[in-house]
Short mmCIF file of C-alpha atoms in Angstrom, two decimals:
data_model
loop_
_atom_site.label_atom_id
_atom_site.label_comp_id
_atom_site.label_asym_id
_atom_site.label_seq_id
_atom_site.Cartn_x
_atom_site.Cartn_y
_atom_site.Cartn_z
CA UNK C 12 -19.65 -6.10 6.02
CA UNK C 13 -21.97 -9.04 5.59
CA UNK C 14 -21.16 -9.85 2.09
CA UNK C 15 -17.26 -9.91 3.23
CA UNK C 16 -17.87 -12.56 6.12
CA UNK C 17 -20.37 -14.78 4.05
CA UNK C 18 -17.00 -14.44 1.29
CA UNK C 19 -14.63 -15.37 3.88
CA UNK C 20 -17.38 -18.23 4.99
CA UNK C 21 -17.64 -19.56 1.62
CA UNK C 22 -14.04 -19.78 0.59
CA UNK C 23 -13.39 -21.28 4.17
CA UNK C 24 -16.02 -23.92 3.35
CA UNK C 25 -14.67 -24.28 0.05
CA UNK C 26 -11.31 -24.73 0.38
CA UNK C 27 -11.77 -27.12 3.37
CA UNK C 28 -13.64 -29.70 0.97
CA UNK C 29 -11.05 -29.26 -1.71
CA UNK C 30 -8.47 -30.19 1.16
CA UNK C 31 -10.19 -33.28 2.31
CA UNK C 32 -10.95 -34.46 -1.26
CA UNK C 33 -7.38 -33.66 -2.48
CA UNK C 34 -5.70 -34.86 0.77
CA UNK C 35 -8.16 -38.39 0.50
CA UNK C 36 -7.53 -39.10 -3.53
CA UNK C 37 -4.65 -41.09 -5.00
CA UNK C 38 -1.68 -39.11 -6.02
CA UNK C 39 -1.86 -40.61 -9.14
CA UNK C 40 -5.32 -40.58 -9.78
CA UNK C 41 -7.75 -38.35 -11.62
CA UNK C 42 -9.01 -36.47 -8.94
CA UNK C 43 -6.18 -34.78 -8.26
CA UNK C 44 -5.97 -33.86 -11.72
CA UNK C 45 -9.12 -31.61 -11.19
CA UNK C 46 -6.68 -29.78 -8.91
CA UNK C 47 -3.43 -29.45 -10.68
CA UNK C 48 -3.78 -30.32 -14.48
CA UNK C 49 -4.25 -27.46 -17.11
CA UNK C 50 -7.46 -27.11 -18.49
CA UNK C 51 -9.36 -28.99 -15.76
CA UNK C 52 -11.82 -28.41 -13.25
CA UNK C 53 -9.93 -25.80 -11.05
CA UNK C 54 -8.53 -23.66 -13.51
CA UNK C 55 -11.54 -23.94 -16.08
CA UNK C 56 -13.40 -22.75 -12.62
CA UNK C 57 -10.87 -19.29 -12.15
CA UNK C 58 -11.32 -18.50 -15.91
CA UNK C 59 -14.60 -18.38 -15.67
CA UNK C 60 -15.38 -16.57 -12.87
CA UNK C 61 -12.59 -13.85 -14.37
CA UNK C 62 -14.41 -13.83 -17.65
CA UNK C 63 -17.64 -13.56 -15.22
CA UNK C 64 -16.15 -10.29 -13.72
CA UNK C 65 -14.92 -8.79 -16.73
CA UNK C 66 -18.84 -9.28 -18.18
CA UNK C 67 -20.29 -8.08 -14.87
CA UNK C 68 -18.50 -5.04 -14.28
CA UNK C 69 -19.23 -3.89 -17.98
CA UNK C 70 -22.62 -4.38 -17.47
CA UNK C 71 -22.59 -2.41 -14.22
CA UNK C 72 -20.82 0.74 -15.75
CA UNK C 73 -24.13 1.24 -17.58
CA UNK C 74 -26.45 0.80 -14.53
CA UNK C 75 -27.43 4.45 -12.69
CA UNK C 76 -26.20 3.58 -8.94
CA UNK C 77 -22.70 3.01 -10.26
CA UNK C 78 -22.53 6.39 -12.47
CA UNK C 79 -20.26 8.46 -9.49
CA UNK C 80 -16.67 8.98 -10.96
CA UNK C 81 -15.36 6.54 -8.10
CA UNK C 82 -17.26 3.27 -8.89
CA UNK C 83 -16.83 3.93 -12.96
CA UNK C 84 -13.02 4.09 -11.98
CA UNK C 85 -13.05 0.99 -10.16
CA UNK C 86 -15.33 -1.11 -11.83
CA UNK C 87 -13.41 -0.09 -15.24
CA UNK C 88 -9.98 -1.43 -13.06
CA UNK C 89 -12.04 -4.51 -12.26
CA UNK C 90 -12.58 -5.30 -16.11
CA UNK C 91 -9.37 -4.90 -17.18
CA UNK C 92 -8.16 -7.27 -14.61
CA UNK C 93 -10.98 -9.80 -15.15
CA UNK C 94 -10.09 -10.02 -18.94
CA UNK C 95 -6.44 -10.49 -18.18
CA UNK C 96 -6.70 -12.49 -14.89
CA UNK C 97 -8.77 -14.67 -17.81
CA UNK C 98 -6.72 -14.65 -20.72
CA UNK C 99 -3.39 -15.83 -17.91
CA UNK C 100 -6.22 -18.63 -17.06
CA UNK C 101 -6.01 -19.73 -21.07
CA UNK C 102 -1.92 -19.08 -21.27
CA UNK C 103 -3.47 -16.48 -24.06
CA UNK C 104 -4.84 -18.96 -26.27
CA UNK C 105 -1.25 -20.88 -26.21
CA UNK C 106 -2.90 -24.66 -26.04
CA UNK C 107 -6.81 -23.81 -27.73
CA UNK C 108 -4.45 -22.50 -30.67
CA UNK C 109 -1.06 -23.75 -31.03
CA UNK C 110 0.33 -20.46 -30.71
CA UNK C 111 4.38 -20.55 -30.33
CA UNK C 112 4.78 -18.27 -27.25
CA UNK C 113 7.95 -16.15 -27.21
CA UNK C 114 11.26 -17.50 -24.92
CA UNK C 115 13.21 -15.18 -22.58
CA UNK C 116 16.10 -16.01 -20.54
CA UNK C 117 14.96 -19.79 -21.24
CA UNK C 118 11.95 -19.42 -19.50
CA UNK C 119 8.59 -19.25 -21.63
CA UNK C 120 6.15 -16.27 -21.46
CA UNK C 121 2.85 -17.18 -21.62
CA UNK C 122 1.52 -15.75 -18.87
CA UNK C 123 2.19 -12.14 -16.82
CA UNK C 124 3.43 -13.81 -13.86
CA UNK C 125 6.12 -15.08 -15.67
CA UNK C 126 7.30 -11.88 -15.88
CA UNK C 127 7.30 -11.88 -11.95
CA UNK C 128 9.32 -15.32 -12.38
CA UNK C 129 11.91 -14.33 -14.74
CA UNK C 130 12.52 -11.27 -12.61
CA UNK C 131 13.27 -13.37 -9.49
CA UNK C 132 15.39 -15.85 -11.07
CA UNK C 133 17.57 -12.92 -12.63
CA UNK C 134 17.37 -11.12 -9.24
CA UNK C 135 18.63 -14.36 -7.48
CA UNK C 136 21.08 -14.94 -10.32
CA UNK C 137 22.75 -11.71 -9.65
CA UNK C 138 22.83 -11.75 -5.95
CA UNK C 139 25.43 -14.37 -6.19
CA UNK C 140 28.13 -11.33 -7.63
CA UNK C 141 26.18 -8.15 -6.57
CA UNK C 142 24.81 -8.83 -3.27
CA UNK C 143 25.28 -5.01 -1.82
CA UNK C 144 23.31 -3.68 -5.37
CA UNK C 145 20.86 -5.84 -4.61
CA UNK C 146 20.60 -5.59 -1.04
CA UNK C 147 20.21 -1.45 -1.53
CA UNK C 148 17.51 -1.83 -4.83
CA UNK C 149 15.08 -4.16 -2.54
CA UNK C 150 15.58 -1.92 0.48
CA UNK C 151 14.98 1.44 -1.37
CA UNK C 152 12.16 -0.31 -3.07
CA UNK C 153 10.91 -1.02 0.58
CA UNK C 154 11.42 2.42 1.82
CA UNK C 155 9.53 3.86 -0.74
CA UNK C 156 6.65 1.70 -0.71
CA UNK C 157 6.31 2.30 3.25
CA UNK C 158 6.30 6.58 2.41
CA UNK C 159 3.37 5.63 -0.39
CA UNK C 160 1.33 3.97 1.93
CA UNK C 161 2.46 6.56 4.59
CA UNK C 162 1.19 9.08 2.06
CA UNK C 163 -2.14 8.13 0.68
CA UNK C 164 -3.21 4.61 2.41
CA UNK C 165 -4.37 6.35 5.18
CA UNK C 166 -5.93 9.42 3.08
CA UNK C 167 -7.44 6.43 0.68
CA UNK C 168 -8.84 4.48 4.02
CA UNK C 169 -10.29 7.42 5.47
CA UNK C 170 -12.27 8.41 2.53
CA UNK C 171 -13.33 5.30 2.54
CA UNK C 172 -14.90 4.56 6.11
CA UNK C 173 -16.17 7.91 5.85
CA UNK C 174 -18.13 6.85 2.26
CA UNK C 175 -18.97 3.38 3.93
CA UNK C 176 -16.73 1.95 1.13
CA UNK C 177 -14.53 -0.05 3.15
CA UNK C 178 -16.21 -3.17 2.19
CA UNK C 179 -15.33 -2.82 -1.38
CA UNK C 180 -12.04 -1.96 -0.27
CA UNK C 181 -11.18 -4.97 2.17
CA UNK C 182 -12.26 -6.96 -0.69
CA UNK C 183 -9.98 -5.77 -3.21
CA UNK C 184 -7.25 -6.19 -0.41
CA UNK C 185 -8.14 -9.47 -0.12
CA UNK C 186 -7.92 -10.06 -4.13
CA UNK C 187 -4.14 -8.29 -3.97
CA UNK C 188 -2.86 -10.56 -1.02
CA UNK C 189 -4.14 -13.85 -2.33
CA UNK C 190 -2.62 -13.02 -6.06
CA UNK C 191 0.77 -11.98 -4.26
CA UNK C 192 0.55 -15.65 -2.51
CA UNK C 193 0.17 -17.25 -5.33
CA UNK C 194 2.53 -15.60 -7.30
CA UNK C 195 4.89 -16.66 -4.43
CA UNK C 196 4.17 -20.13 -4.34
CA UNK C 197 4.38 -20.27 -8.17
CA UNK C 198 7.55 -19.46 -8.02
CA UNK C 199 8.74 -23.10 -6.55
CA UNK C 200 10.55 -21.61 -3.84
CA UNK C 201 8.68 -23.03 -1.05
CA UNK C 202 7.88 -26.75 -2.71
CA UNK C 203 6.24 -28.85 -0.48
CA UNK C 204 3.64 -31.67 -1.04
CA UNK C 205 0.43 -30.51 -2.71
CA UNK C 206 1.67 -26.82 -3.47
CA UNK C 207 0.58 -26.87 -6.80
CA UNK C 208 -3.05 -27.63 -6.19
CA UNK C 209 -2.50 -24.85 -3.01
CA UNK C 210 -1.78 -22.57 -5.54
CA UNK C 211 -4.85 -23.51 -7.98
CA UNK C 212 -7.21 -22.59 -4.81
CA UNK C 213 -5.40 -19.52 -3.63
CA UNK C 214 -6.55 -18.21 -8.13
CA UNK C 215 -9.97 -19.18 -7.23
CA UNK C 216 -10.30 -17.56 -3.78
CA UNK C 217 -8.85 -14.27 -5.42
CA UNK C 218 -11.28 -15.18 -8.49
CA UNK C 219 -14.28 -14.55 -6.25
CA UNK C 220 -12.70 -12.33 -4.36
CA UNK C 221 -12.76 -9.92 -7.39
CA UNK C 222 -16.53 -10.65 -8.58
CA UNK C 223 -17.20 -9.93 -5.19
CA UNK C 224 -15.58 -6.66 -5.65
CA UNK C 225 -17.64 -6.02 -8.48
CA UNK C 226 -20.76 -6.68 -6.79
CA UNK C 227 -19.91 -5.20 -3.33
CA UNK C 228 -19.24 -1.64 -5.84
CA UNK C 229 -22.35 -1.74 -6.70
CA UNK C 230 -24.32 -2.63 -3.93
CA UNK C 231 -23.39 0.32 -1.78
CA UNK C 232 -23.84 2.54 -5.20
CA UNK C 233 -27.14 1.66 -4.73
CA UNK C 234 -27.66 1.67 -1.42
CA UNK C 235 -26.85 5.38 -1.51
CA UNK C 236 -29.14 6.25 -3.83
CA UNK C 237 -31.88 8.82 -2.92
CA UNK C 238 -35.18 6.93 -2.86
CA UNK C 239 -37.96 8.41 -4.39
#
């Protein structure tokens, strides 16, 4: 559990600097841009430590500690999502290209999470005339999700503590949660001063969180390794 408190420590540190520099810089002036403008410091900073995990979990898949069927699984999981996490970073090549991105519902798609978006909007759209439908959809959806976890979070977390994998699994948690809160405040739902650059931090923290991931996999791979 080490490596999770000196993550938590670091972020903490972290994000309390880029508070107090944000919070202290001219709204107008380039600092803030660092935070909040595509292509700068903070975003340039999440890409690369996606395209960092992508790299590193690739190269782990070929190192002996991590050849049990469980870390190959996860580490694959942890590439895929590196590589995309990276190419939402780069809106796909949108701006380094000139690439015309495709338009639905008025909103443009250059990203995954404007998926999430577009869904809300519609959802909210339709509330207006079909609030019962909707009402019943998000509270099936909520019963169901409840029984899943019912089902196999506490099979899942058992395994786990029992394999001393819990680490590696708090992390990932932590990766899921921050995503979901930033997907929530990109939404513009909850405006309020400084969201934007909120936002920016919350894609870091769940950048590291997932190279952390990575590494935590294969640390206790290793660590359970016979010694000879």
């Amino acid at each position: 559990m080490k490596y999770v408190w000196i993550y938590i420590g670091a972020i903490a540190l972290i994000d309390a600097i880029a508070g107090v520099v944000f919070v202290s810089a001219p709204s107008d002036g380039l600092v803030r841009g660092y935070f909040v403008s595509e292509d700068s410091l903070i975003e340039n900073l999440t890409a690369s430590f996606y395209l960092l995990t992508c790299l590193f979990a690739l190269v782990l898949l070929n190192i002996r500690s991590t050849r049990t069927m469980r870390g190959r699984k996860a580490l694959m999981l942890f590439s895929v999502f590196g590589l995309i996490a990276f190419l939402e970073e780069l809106s796909y090549g949108e701006r380094l290209f000139d690439i015309e991105m495709p338009v639905l519902s008025g909103m443009k798609i250059d990203a995954v999470h404007d998926f999430f978006s577009l869904g809300l909007d519609l959802t909210l759209s339709l509330a207006a005339v079909n609030q019962l439908l909707i009402f019943l959809g998000f509270l099936t959806v909520l019963v169901l999700s409840a029984a899943a976890i019912f089902m196999y979070g506490k099979r899942h977390w058992e395994a786990a503590v029992a394999h001393q994998f819990y680490p590696a699994y708090l992390m990932a948690l932590f990766f899921v949660v921050l995503i979901i809160f930033s997907l929530i405040i990109d939404t513009g739902l909850f405006e309020f001063p400084g969201f934007r650059a909120l936002e920016e931090c919350l894609e870091l923290n769940a950048a590291l969180a997932l190279l952390m991931s990575c590494f935590l996999t294969y640390k206790l791979g290793a660590d359970r390794l016979p010694r000879s």
